[in-house]
Short mmCIF file of N, CA and C in Angstrom, two decimals:
data_model
loop_
_atom_site.label_atom_id
_atom_site.label_comp_id
_atom_site.label_asym_id
_atom_site.label_seq_id
_atom_site.Cartn_x
_atom_site.Cartn_y
_atom_site.Cartn_z
N MET A 1 14.63 10.20 19.06
CA MET A 1 12.69 10.65 18.27
C MET A 1 12.87 11.61 17.43
N ARG A 2 13.78 11.82 16.96
CA ARG A 2 13.64 12.32 15.67
C ARG A 2 13.61 11.60 14.23
N PHE A 3 14.47 10.94 14.79
CA PHE A 3 14.41 9.36 13.72
C PHE A 3 12.83 9.17 13.84
N LEU A 4 12.24 9.26 14.84
CA LEU A 4 10.95 8.02 14.36
C LEU A 4 10.33 9.10 13.66
N LEU A 5 10.19 10.81 13.66
CA LEU A 5 9.39 11.59 13.58
C LEU A 5 9.72 11.53 11.53
N LEU A 6 11.16 11.12 11.50
CA LEU A 6 11.52 11.21 10.14
C LEU A 6 10.78 10.37 9.42
N VAL A 7 10.73 8.57 9.90
CA VAL A 7 9.81 7.62 9.77
C VAL A 7 8.39 7.89 9.69
N ASP A 8 8.18 8.39 10.49
CA ASP A 8 6.46 9.01 10.50
C ASP A 8 6.03 9.47 9.54
N ARG A 9 6.85 10.44 8.88
CA ARG A 9 6.30 11.55 7.83
C ARG A 9 6.96 11.01 6.84
N TRP A 10 8.17 10.27 6.26
CA TRP A 10 8.79 10.13 4.70
C TRP A 10 9.00 8.37 4.63
N MET A 11 8.18 7.63 5.68
CA MET A 11 8.47 6.12 5.07
C MET A 11 8.20 5.56 3.87
N GLU A 12 6.81 6.27 3.96
CA GLU A 12 5.84 5.25 2.79
C GLU A 12 6.14 5.83 1.88
N GLU A 13 6.66 7.00 1.47
CA GLU A 13 7.20 8.08 0.34
C GLU A 13 8.04 7.47 0.19
N THR A 14 9.52 7.36 0.78
CA THR A 14 10.77 6.54 0.50
C THR A 14 10.86 5.41 -0.09
N ILE A 15 10.04 4.62 0.57
CA ILE A 15 9.79 3.04 -0.04
C ILE A 15 8.58 2.88 -1.17
N ILE A 16 7.96 3.90 -1.29
CA ILE A 16 7.51 3.93 -2.86
C ILE A 16 8.12 4.45 -4.14
N VAL A 17 9.02 5.78 -3.54
CA VAL A 17 10.25 5.89 -4.32
C VAL A 17 11.52 5.09 -4.94
N LEU A 18 11.92 4.09 -3.54
CA LEU A 18 12.50 2.74 -4.07
C LEU A 18 12.04 1.62 -4.32
N LEU A 19 10.91 1.58 -4.90
CA LEU A 19 9.68 -0.09 -5.67
C LEU A 19 10.02 0.81 -6.66
N CYS A 20 9.47 1.89 -6.88
CA CYS A 20 9.37 2.68 -8.14
C CYS A 20 10.08 2.61 -9.18
N THR A 21 11.49 2.93 -8.62
CA THR A 21 13.39 3.04 -9.40
C THR A 21 13.32 1.59 -9.54
N ILE A 22 13.46 0.65 -9.00
CA ILE A 22 13.74 -0.98 -8.87
C ILE A 22 12.94 -1.36 -9.97
N MET A 23 10.90 -0.50 -10.10
CA MET A 23 10.09 -1.57 -10.98
C MET A 23 10.79 -0.83 -12.57
N VAL A 24 10.92 0.29 -12.74
CA VAL A 24 11.10 0.46 -13.66
C VAL A 24 12.66 0.57 -14.14
N SER A 25 14.21 0.28 -13.17
CA SER A 25 15.15 0.33 -13.82
C SER A 25 14.70 -1.27 -14.46
N CYS A 26 14.19 -2.40 -13.68
CA CYS A 26 14.06 -3.97 -14.09
C CYS A 26 13.16 -4.08 -15.41
N LEU A 27 12.34 -3.08 -15.49
CA LEU A 27 11.42 -2.81 -17.11
C LEU A 27 12.36 -2.50 -18.59
N SER A 28 13.31 -1.32 -17.77
CA SER A 28 14.05 -0.97 -18.69
C SER A 28 14.77 -2.00 -19.73
N TYR A 29 15.82 -2.46 -18.01
CA TYR A 29 16.52 -3.39 -18.70
C TYR A 29 16.02 -4.34 -19.52
N THR A 30 15.08 -5.23 -19.05
CA THR A 30 14.80 -6.34 -20.16
C THR A 30 13.93 -5.68 -21.66
N ALA A 31 13.41 -4.02 -21.49
CA ALA A 31 13.57 -3.92 -22.85
C ALA A 31 14.41 -3.77 -23.74
N ILE A 32 15.60 -3.43 -23.31
CA ILE A 32 17.23 -3.58 -23.88
C ILE A 32 17.48 -4.48 -24.29
N VAL A 33 17.45 -5.64 -23.54
CA VAL A 33 17.49 -7.17 -23.34
C VAL A 33 17.21 -7.49 -24.21
N ARG A 34 15.83 -7.39 -24.52
CA ARG A 34 14.70 -7.78 -25.81
C ARG A 34 15.20 -7.33 -27.09
N TYR A 35 16.02 -6.05 -27.31
CA TYR A 35 15.54 -5.50 -28.25
C TYR A 35 17.45 -5.24 -28.94
N PHE A 36 18.24 -5.33 -27.91
CA PHE A 36 19.51 -4.96 -28.25
C PHE A 36 20.49 -5.92 -27.87
N LEU A 37 20.09 -6.93 -26.94
CA LEU A 37 21.36 -7.99 -25.98
C LEU A 37 20.80 -9.45 -25.75
N PRO A 38 20.45 -9.69 -26.99
CA PRO A 38 19.78 -11.57 -27.26
C PRO A 38 20.75 -12.24 -26.58
N PHE A 39 21.23 -12.25 -25.73
CA PHE A 39 21.98 -13.51 -25.56
C PHE A 39 21.27 -13.79 -24.39
N GLN A 40 22.59 -15.41 -23.57
CA GLN A 40 21.27 -16.34 -23.09
C GLN A 40 21.58 -15.67 -21.65
N PHE A 41 22.86 -15.16 -21.00
CA PHE A 41 23.21 -14.83 -20.25
C PHE A 41 22.33 -13.55 -19.68
N PHE A 42 21.90 -12.63 -20.80
CA PHE A 42 20.96 -11.60 -20.56
C PHE A 42 19.63 -11.60 -20.16
N THR A 43 19.49 -12.72 -21.12
CA THR A 43 18.06 -13.22 -20.83
C THR A 43 17.73 -13.77 -20.02
N ASN A 44 18.22 -14.78 -19.01
CA ASN A 44 18.11 -15.15 -18.02
C ASN A 44 18.25 -14.10 -17.04
N LEU A 45 18.94 -12.82 -16.77
CA LEU A 45 18.94 -12.38 -16.16
C LEU A 45 17.50 -11.55 -16.33
N SER A 46 16.90 -11.11 -17.66
CA SER A 46 16.33 -10.50 -18.00
C SER A 46 14.42 -11.03 -16.86
N HIS A 47 14.73 -12.56 -17.05
CA HIS A 47 13.52 -12.92 -16.42
C HIS A 47 13.82 -12.91 -14.77
N MET A 48 14.99 -12.87 -14.14
CA MET A 48 14.78 -12.37 -13.17
C MET A 48 14.52 -10.65 -12.72
N ALA A 49 14.65 -9.72 -13.73
CA ALA A 49 14.51 -7.86 -14.03
C ALA A 49 12.98 -8.70 -13.62
N GLU A 50 12.52 -9.34 -14.59
CA GLU A 50 10.71 -8.54 -15.02
C GLU A 50 10.56 -9.63 -13.62
N GLU A 51 10.01 -10.62 -13.15
CA GLU A 51 9.33 -10.73 -11.63
C GLU A 51 10.06 -10.24 -10.45
N LEU A 52 11.34 -9.36 -10.64
CA LEU A 52 11.88 -8.53 -9.99
C LEU A 52 10.29 -6.90 -9.70
N ALA A 53 10.43 -6.68 -10.91
CA ALA A 53 9.40 -5.57 -11.68
C ALA A 53 8.07 -6.23 -10.87
N VAL A 54 7.60 -7.28 -11.06
CA VAL A 54 6.64 -7.56 -10.98
C VAL A 54 6.57 -7.27 -9.13
N TYR A 55 6.63 -7.82 -8.31
CA TYR A 55 6.95 -8.08 -6.96
C TYR A 55 7.07 -6.40 -6.45
N SER A 56 7.99 -5.33 -7.14
CA SER A 56 7.80 -4.02 -6.89
C SER A 56 6.62 -3.80 -6.73
N PHE A 57 5.99 -3.82 -8.20
CA PHE A 57 4.43 -3.09 -8.57
C PHE A 57 3.56 -3.60 -7.31
N VAL A 58 3.52 -4.84 -7.13
CA VAL A 58 2.63 -5.23 -5.95
C VAL A 58 3.00 -4.62 -4.63
N TRP A 59 4.33 -4.08 -4.76
CA TRP A 59 4.45 -3.93 -3.21
C TRP A 59 4.25 -2.09 -3.32
N LEU A 60 4.32 -1.71 -3.95
CA LEU A 60 4.48 -0.17 -4.54
C LEU A 60 3.04 -0.43 -3.97
N LEU A 61 1.87 -1.25 -5.38
CA LEU A 61 0.24 -0.71 -4.24
C LEU A 61 0.28 -0.90 -3.23
N TYR A 62 0.50 -1.17 -2.60
CA TYR A 62 0.28 -1.98 -1.06
C TYR A 62 1.01 -0.46 -0.43
N PHE A 63 1.87 0.09 -0.22
CA PHE A 63 2.61 1.19 0.45
C PHE A 63 1.34 2.38 -0.47
N GLY A 64 1.53 2.43 -1.32
CA GLY A 64 0.35 3.47 -1.85
C GLY A 64 -0.74 3.25 -0.90
N SER A 65 -1.11 2.36 -0.52
CA SER A 65 -2.95 2.13 -0.02
C SER A 65 -2.29 2.63 1.00
N VAL A 66 -1.23 2.70 1.89
CA VAL A 66 -0.95 3.27 3.61
C VAL A 66 -1.20 4.22 3.31
N LEU A 67 0.04 4.63 2.22
CA LEU A 67 0.27 6.06 1.96
C LEU A 67 -1.11 7.23 1.83
N ALA A 68 -2.35 6.52 0.67
CA ALA A 68 -3.35 6.43 1.07
C ALA A 68 -4.12 7.44 2.53
N THR A 69 -3.87 6.48 2.95
CA THR A 69 -4.73 6.12 4.17
C THR A 69 -3.93 7.21 5.23
N ARG A 70 -2.81 7.31 5.28
CA ARG A 70 -1.93 8.26 6.40
C ARG A 70 -2.50 9.80 5.75
N GLU A 71 -2.65 9.82 4.28
CA GLU A 71 -3.08 11.23 3.74
C GLU A 71 -4.14 11.72 3.74
N GLY A 72 -4.99 10.36 4.59
CA GLY A 72 -6.66 10.56 4.06
C GLY A 72 -7.54 11.11 3.02
N SER A 73 -6.65 10.45 2.29
CA SER A 73 -7.01 10.23 0.65
C SER A 73 -7.47 9.07 0.11
N HIS A 74 -8.24 8.34 0.90
CA HIS A 74 -8.15 6.84 0.33
C HIS A 74 -10.06 6.99 -0.43
N PHE A 75 -10.36 5.71 -0.69
CA PHE A 75 -11.41 6.33 -1.60
C PHE A 75 -12.38 5.90 -0.56
N ARG A 76 -13.86 6.71 -0.75
CA ARG A 76 -14.87 6.65 0.48
C ARG A 76 -16.17 6.75 -0.07
N VAL A 77 -17.13 5.98 -0.46
CA VAL A 77 -18.64 6.52 -1.04
C VAL A 77 -19.06 7.45 0.75
N SER A 78 -19.14 8.72 0.15
CA SER A 78 -19.46 9.45 1.62
C SER A 78 -20.59 10.24 1.02
N ALA A 79 -21.08 10.79 0.39
CA ALA A 79 -21.66 11.86 -0.33
C ALA A 79 -23.40 11.59 0.78
N GLN A 80 -24.01 10.56 0.96
CA GLN A 80 -24.68 10.36 1.93
C GLN A 80 -24.74 10.80 3.08
N LEU A 81 -23.41 11.15 3.28
CA LEU A 81 -23.06 11.32 5.06
C LEU A 81 -22.94 12.46 4.73
N ALA A 82 -23.27 13.46 4.13
CA ALA A 82 -23.16 15.05 3.73
C ALA A 82 -24.46 15.51 4.37
N LEU A 83 -25.64 14.90 4.68
CA LEU A 83 -27.26 14.96 4.77
C LEU A 83 -27.14 14.91 5.95
N LEU A 84 -26.29 14.11 7.28
CA LEU A 84 -26.19 13.80 8.05
C LEU A 84 -26.34 15.35 9.62
N PRO A 85 -27.66 15.48 9.94
CA PRO A 85 -26.99 16.15 11.08
C PRO A 85 -25.70 17.52 11.59
N LYS A 86 -26.11 18.42 11.84
CA LYS A 86 -25.00 19.20 12.30
C LYS A 86 -23.88 18.71 12.98
N ARG A 87 -24.65 17.61 14.26
CA ARG A 87 -24.47 17.53 15.61
C ARG A 87 -23.86 16.19 15.36
N LEU A 88 -24.51 15.20 13.91
CA LEU A 88 -23.20 14.31 13.98
C LEU A 88 -22.44 14.05 12.97
N GLN A 89 -22.26 15.15 12.10
CA GLN A 89 -21.11 15.22 10.97
C GLN A 89 -19.93 15.15 11.15
N PRO A 90 -18.97 15.33 12.48
CA PRO A 90 -17.83 15.35 13.18
C PRO A 90 -17.49 13.55 13.34
N TRP A 91 -18.81 12.28 13.44
CA TRP A 91 -18.69 10.89 13.58
C TRP A 91 -18.83 9.93 12.11
N ARG A 92 -18.88 11.39 11.01
CA ARG A 92 -20.25 10.36 9.93
C ARG A 92 -19.15 9.20 9.68
N PHE A 93 -17.92 9.46 9.73
CA PHE A 93 -16.76 8.10 9.29
C PHE A 93 -16.51 7.42 10.11
N LEU A 94 -16.80 7.17 11.62
CA LEU A 94 -16.82 6.67 12.53
C LEU A 94 -17.21 4.95 11.79
N VAL A 95 -18.52 4.89 11.73
CA VAL A 95 -18.49 3.40 11.72
C VAL A 95 -18.07 2.65 10.49
N GLY A 96 -17.64 3.48 9.15
CA GLY A 96 -17.00 3.17 8.25
C GLY A 96 -15.55 2.42 8.34
N ASP A 97 -15.11 3.35 9.30
CA ASP A 97 -13.41 3.18 9.92
C ASP A 97 -12.90 2.59 10.88
N LEU A 98 -14.41 2.31 11.84
CA LEU A 98 -14.21 0.87 12.56
C LEU A 98 -14.05 -0.78 11.84
N LEU A 99 -15.30 -0.49 10.88
CA LEU A 99 -15.28 -1.66 10.15
C LEU A 99 -14.18 -1.79 9.32
N TRP A 100 -13.50 -0.64 8.50
CA TRP A 100 -12.52 -0.56 8.00
C TRP A 100 -11.38 -1.25 9.10
N LEU A 101 -11.16 -0.70 10.25
CA LEU A 101 -10.33 -1.12 10.97
C LEU A 101 -9.95 -2.85 11.12
N GLY A 102 -11.39 -3.08 11.57
CA GLY A 102 -11.77 -4.75 11.12
C GLY A 102 -11.23 -5.52 10.18
N PHE A 103 -11.03 -5.24 9.56
CA PHE A 103 -11.19 -5.21 8.17
C PHE A 103 -9.64 -6.11 8.20
N CYS A 104 -8.67 -4.47 8.26
CA CYS A 104 -7.28 -4.50 7.89
C CYS A 104 -6.87 -5.33 9.01
N LEU A 105 -7.16 -5.53 10.34
CA LEU A 105 -6.55 -5.91 11.30
C LEU A 105 -6.91 -7.84 10.94
N PHE A 106 -8.09 -8.29 10.50
CA PHE A 106 -8.04 -9.30 10.07
C PHE A 106 -7.48 -9.93 8.95
N ALA A 107 -7.15 -9.17 7.97
CA ALA A 107 -6.18 -9.21 6.56
C ALA A 107 -5.25 -9.49 7.57
N ALA A 108 -4.71 -8.54 8.62
CA ALA A 108 -2.78 -8.86 8.91
C ALA A 108 -3.05 -10.32 9.44
N TRP A 109 -4.10 -10.42 9.92
CA TRP A 109 -3.68 -11.91 11.15
C TRP A 109 -3.74 -12.53 10.01
N GLN A 110 -4.96 -13.04 8.82
CA GLN A 110 -5.08 -13.97 7.99
C GLN A 110 -3.57 -13.68 6.59
N GLY A 111 -3.29 -13.00 6.40
CA GLY A 111 -1.71 -12.62 5.98
C GLY A 111 -0.63 -13.24 6.56
N THR A 112 -0.64 -12.92 8.14
CA THR A 112 0.18 -13.69 8.64
C THR A 112 0.59 -15.10 8.86
N ARG A 113 -0.57 -15.48 8.60
CA ARG A 113 -0.86 -17.18 8.57
C ARG A 113 -0.14 -17.63 7.55
N LEU A 114 -0.59 -16.83 6.35
CA LEU A 114 -0.18 -17.15 5.06
C LEU A 114 1.43 -17.14 5.04
N VAL A 115 1.26 -16.39 5.28
CA VAL A 115 3.19 -16.07 5.03
C VAL A 115 4.11 -17.12 6.06
N LEU A 116 3.75 -17.80 7.03
CA LEU A 116 4.08 -18.24 8.17
C LEU A 116 4.04 -19.81 7.23
N ILE A 117 2.64 -20.16 6.81
CA ILE A 117 2.52 -21.47 5.68
C ILE A 117 3.63 -21.60 4.97
N THR A 118 3.52 -20.25 4.09
CA THR A 118 4.53 -20.45 2.87
C THR A 118 6.11 -21.06 3.17
N PHE A 119 6.16 -19.86 4.41
CA PHE A 119 7.46 -20.37 4.95
C PHE A 119 8.13 -21.89 5.33
N GLN A 120 7.06 -23.01 5.94
CA GLN A 120 7.06 -23.94 5.89
C GLN A 120 6.94 -24.93 5.06
N ARG A 121 6.82 -25.02 3.58
CA ARG A 121 6.50 -25.10 2.82
C ARG A 121 8.10 -24.81 1.80
N SER A 122 8.41 -23.68 2.12
CA SER A 122 9.44 -23.52 1.50
C SER A 122 9.40 -23.44 0.20
N GLU A 123 7.84 -22.43 -0.86
CA GLU A 123 8.02 -22.59 -1.86
C GLU A 123 8.93 -21.44 -1.97
N PRO A 124 9.87 -21.93 -3.51
CA PRO A 124 10.57 -20.51 -3.93
C PRO A 124 9.81 -19.43 -4.95
N SER A 125 10.29 -18.18 -5.49
CA SER A 125 9.97 -17.96 -6.24
C SER A 125 10.48 -18.32 -8.00
N MET A 126 9.70 -18.39 -8.87
CA MET A 126 10.40 -18.78 -10.46
C MET A 126 11.64 -18.68 -10.68
N SER A 127 12.13 -17.31 -10.72
CA SER A 127 12.84 -16.97 -11.27
C SER A 127 14.73 -16.89 -10.31
N LEU A 128 13.71 -15.67 -9.55
CA LEU A 128 14.22 -15.16 -8.50
C LEU A 128 14.88 -16.24 -6.88
N GLY A 129 14.45 -17.25 -6.85
CA GLY A 129 14.22 -18.26 -6.45
C GLY A 129 13.88 -17.93 -4.45
N ILE A 130 14.22 -16.75 -4.42
CA ILE A 130 13.63 -16.13 -2.76
C ILE A 130 12.70 -17.12 -2.24
N PRO A 131 11.97 -17.00 -0.71
CA PRO A 131 11.28 -17.90 -0.60
C PRO A 131 9.55 -16.65 -0.42
N MET A 132 8.55 -17.69 -1.12
CA MET A 132 8.02 -16.66 -1.94
C MET A 132 6.87 -16.04 -0.33
N GLY A 133 7.51 -16.47 1.01
CA GLY A 133 6.83 -15.91 1.96
C GLY A 133 7.13 -14.40 2.31
N PHE A 134 8.82 -14.35 1.51
CA PHE A 134 8.68 -12.55 1.83
C PHE A 134 8.03 -11.84 0.73
N VAL A 135 7.90 -12.12 -0.41
CA VAL A 135 6.94 -11.59 -1.22
C VAL A 135 5.32 -11.74 -0.51
N TYR A 136 4.69 -12.61 -0.16
CA TYR A 136 3.20 -12.62 0.65
C TYR A 136 3.50 -11.45 1.99
N ALA A 137 4.67 -10.84 3.13
CA ALA A 137 4.78 -10.58 3.71
C ALA A 137 4.11 -9.14 3.78
N ILE A 138 3.82 -8.75 2.21
CA ILE A 138 3.91 -7.51 2.17
C ILE A 138 2.54 -7.60 2.64
N ILE A 139 1.59 -8.34 2.87
CA ILE A 139 -0.42 -8.39 2.86
C ILE A 139 -0.93 -8.44 4.61
N PRO A 140 0.45 -8.98 5.11
CA PRO A 140 0.31 -8.41 6.38
C PRO A 140 0.97 -7.12 7.14
N LEU A 141 2.25 -6.91 6.63
CA LEU A 141 2.45 -5.18 6.73
C LEU A 141 2.20 -4.15 6.62
N ALA A 142 1.21 -4.49 5.41
CA ALA A 142 0.40 -3.00 4.75
C ALA A 142 -0.61 -3.31 5.51
N PHE A 143 -1.65 -3.92 5.67
CA PHE A 143 -2.39 -4.40 6.27
C PHE A 143 -2.38 -3.37 8.20
N ALA A 144 -1.31 -3.97 8.21
CA ALA A 144 -1.15 -3.36 10.00
C ALA A 144 -0.63 -2.48 9.87
N LEU A 145 -0.09 -2.08 8.93
CA LEU A 145 0.47 -0.60 8.79
C LEU A 145 -0.83 0.92 8.02
N THR A 146 -1.62 -0.13 7.56
CA THR A 146 -3.00 0.65 7.10
C THR A 146 -3.86 0.82 8.81
N ALA A 147 -3.98 0.22 9.23
CA ALA A 147 -4.57 0.18 10.79
C ALA A 147 -3.87 0.79 11.50
N LEU A 148 -2.07 1.03 11.43
CA LEU A 148 -1.75 2.03 12.61
C LEU A 148 -2.49 3.20 11.74
N ARG A 149 -2.47 3.82 10.63
CA ARG A 149 -2.20 4.54 9.73
C ARG A 149 -3.80 5.33 10.26
N LEU A 150 -4.70 4.60 10.01
CA LEU A 150 -6.17 4.95 9.85
C LEU A 150 -6.68 5.35 11.70
N VAL A 151 -5.72 4.70 12.30
CA VAL A 151 -5.89 4.91 14.27
C VAL A 151 -5.50 6.08 14.00
N GLN A 152 -3.99 6.33 14.07
CA GLN A 152 -2.79 8.10 13.78
C GLN A 152 -4.54 9.07 13.64
N THR A 153 -4.45 8.33 12.74
CA THR A 153 -5.45 10.02 11.80
C THR A 153 -6.75 10.58 12.64
N TYR A 154 -7.27 9.21 13.82
CA TYR A 154 -8.39 10.01 14.97
C TYR A 154 -7.33 10.59 15.95
N ILE A 155 -6.48 9.93 16.31
CA ILE A 155 -5.73 10.56 17.39
C ILE A 155 -5.08 11.86 17.20
N ARG A 156 -4.87 12.18 15.80
CA ARG A 156 -4.10 13.05 15.52
C ARG A 156 -4.99 14.48 15.41
N GLY A 157 -6.55 13.74 15.11
CA GLY A 157 -7.25 14.53 14.96
C GLY A 157 -7.35 15.18 13.44
N VAL A 158 -6.73 14.36 12.46
CA VAL A 158 -6.64 14.55 11.58
C VAL A 158 -8.14 15.05 10.49
N GLN A 159 -8.62 15.71 9.48
CA GLN A 159 -9.75 15.89 9.34
C GLN A 159 -9.62 15.79 7.87
N VAL A 160 -10.02 15.27 6.86
CA VAL A 160 -9.98 14.75 5.49
C VAL A 160 -11.00 15.57 5.09
N ARG A 161 -10.60 16.78 4.03
CA ARG A 161 -11.83 17.36 3.41
C ARG A 161 -12.37 16.70 2.29
N ASP A 162 -13.74 16.44 2.82
CA ASP A 162 -14.65 15.69 2.01
C ASP A 162 -15.08 16.46 0.82
N GLU A 163 -14.86 15.54 -0.50
CA GLU A 163 -15.19 16.98 -1.87
C GLU A 163 -16.81 16.03 -1.91
N ALA A 164 -16.96 15.10 -1.29
CA ALA A 164 -18.80 14.62 -1.71
C ALA A 164 -19.90 15.71 -0.57
N GLU A 165 -19.05 16.68 0.33
CA GLU A 165 -19.73 16.90 0.67
C GLU A 165 -19.73 18.46 0.36
N ASP A 166 -18.65 19.02 -0.61
CA ASP A 166 -18.71 20.01 -1.07
C ASP A 166 -20.04 19.85 -2.32
N ILE A 167 -19.66 18.80 -3.49
CA ILE A 167 -20.83 18.44 -4.17
C ILE A 167 -21.51 18.85 -3.87
N VAL A 168 -22.49 18.36 -2.29
CA VAL A 168 -23.45 18.14 -2.05
C VAL A 168 -24.44 19.96 -1.97
N LYS A 169 -23.22 20.21 -1.28
CA LYS A 169 -23.73 21.41 -0.78
C LYS A 169 -23.51 23.00 -1.44
N GLY A 170 -22.96 22.24 -2.70
CA GLY A 170 -23.26 23.02 -3.91
C GLY A 170 -21.69 24.10 -3.91
N ARG A 171 -20.86 23.47 -3.24
CA ARG A 171 -19.18 24.97 -3.04
C ARG A 171 -18.39 23.48 -4.46
N ILE A 172 -18.74 23.03 -5.37
CA ILE A 172 -17.90 22.06 -6.26
C ILE A 172 -19.00 21.59 -7.03
N SER A 173 -18.99 22.09 -8.46
CA SER A 173 -19.97 21.44 -9.41
C SER A 173 -19.57 20.25 -9.71
N GLY A 174 -20.36 19.32 -9.83
CA GLY A 174 -20.71 17.95 -9.79
C GLY A 174 -20.03 17.30 -11.10
#
C-alpha cells in the first residue's frame, strides 16, 4: 500500500526528472562530439543521442501535462465562470472537465489504435532502430493518466485556486 502511495505522489515528477536528465545528457554529448570529437564512431552515436533527446522531450511534455492535471495547474479559460451565482460556483468547472475527460478517453483510444497499427507495420525509428510503437505509446498512456488524474481531483475533492476569480473580484491586480 505504501508503494502505491509513493507511485501516486511521485510518479510524474520522477519520470520527468529522468527524461530531463536523459535529454540534457544526450544533447550535451552531441555538442561535445560536434566540437571536440569529430570521429565517425562518436558521430554515429550522436545521431542516436539526438533522436533519444527528441523522444525524451516529447515524453517529458506529455508527462508534464499529466502532472499539471494532478496538481490542478493546467490552463483554463475561467474568468467568465467567476461571475456565476454563488450556488453554482462549486460546479463551475464540471462541464469543461467532462468534455476534457471525454477528449482524453477518445485520444487514449485512438492512440492505442495508432500504437497497435504501428506495431503491426513494424516501423523502426531512424537512428535507434526501436519500433515506433514504443515511441507513440506515450499518446494513449498520457491521455489515460490525464483522465485518471482528472477523475482523482474530483474524488479527492481537491479545490483548484482560480486566479481568474481572484482577478475578477479584485484580489489580484490583472
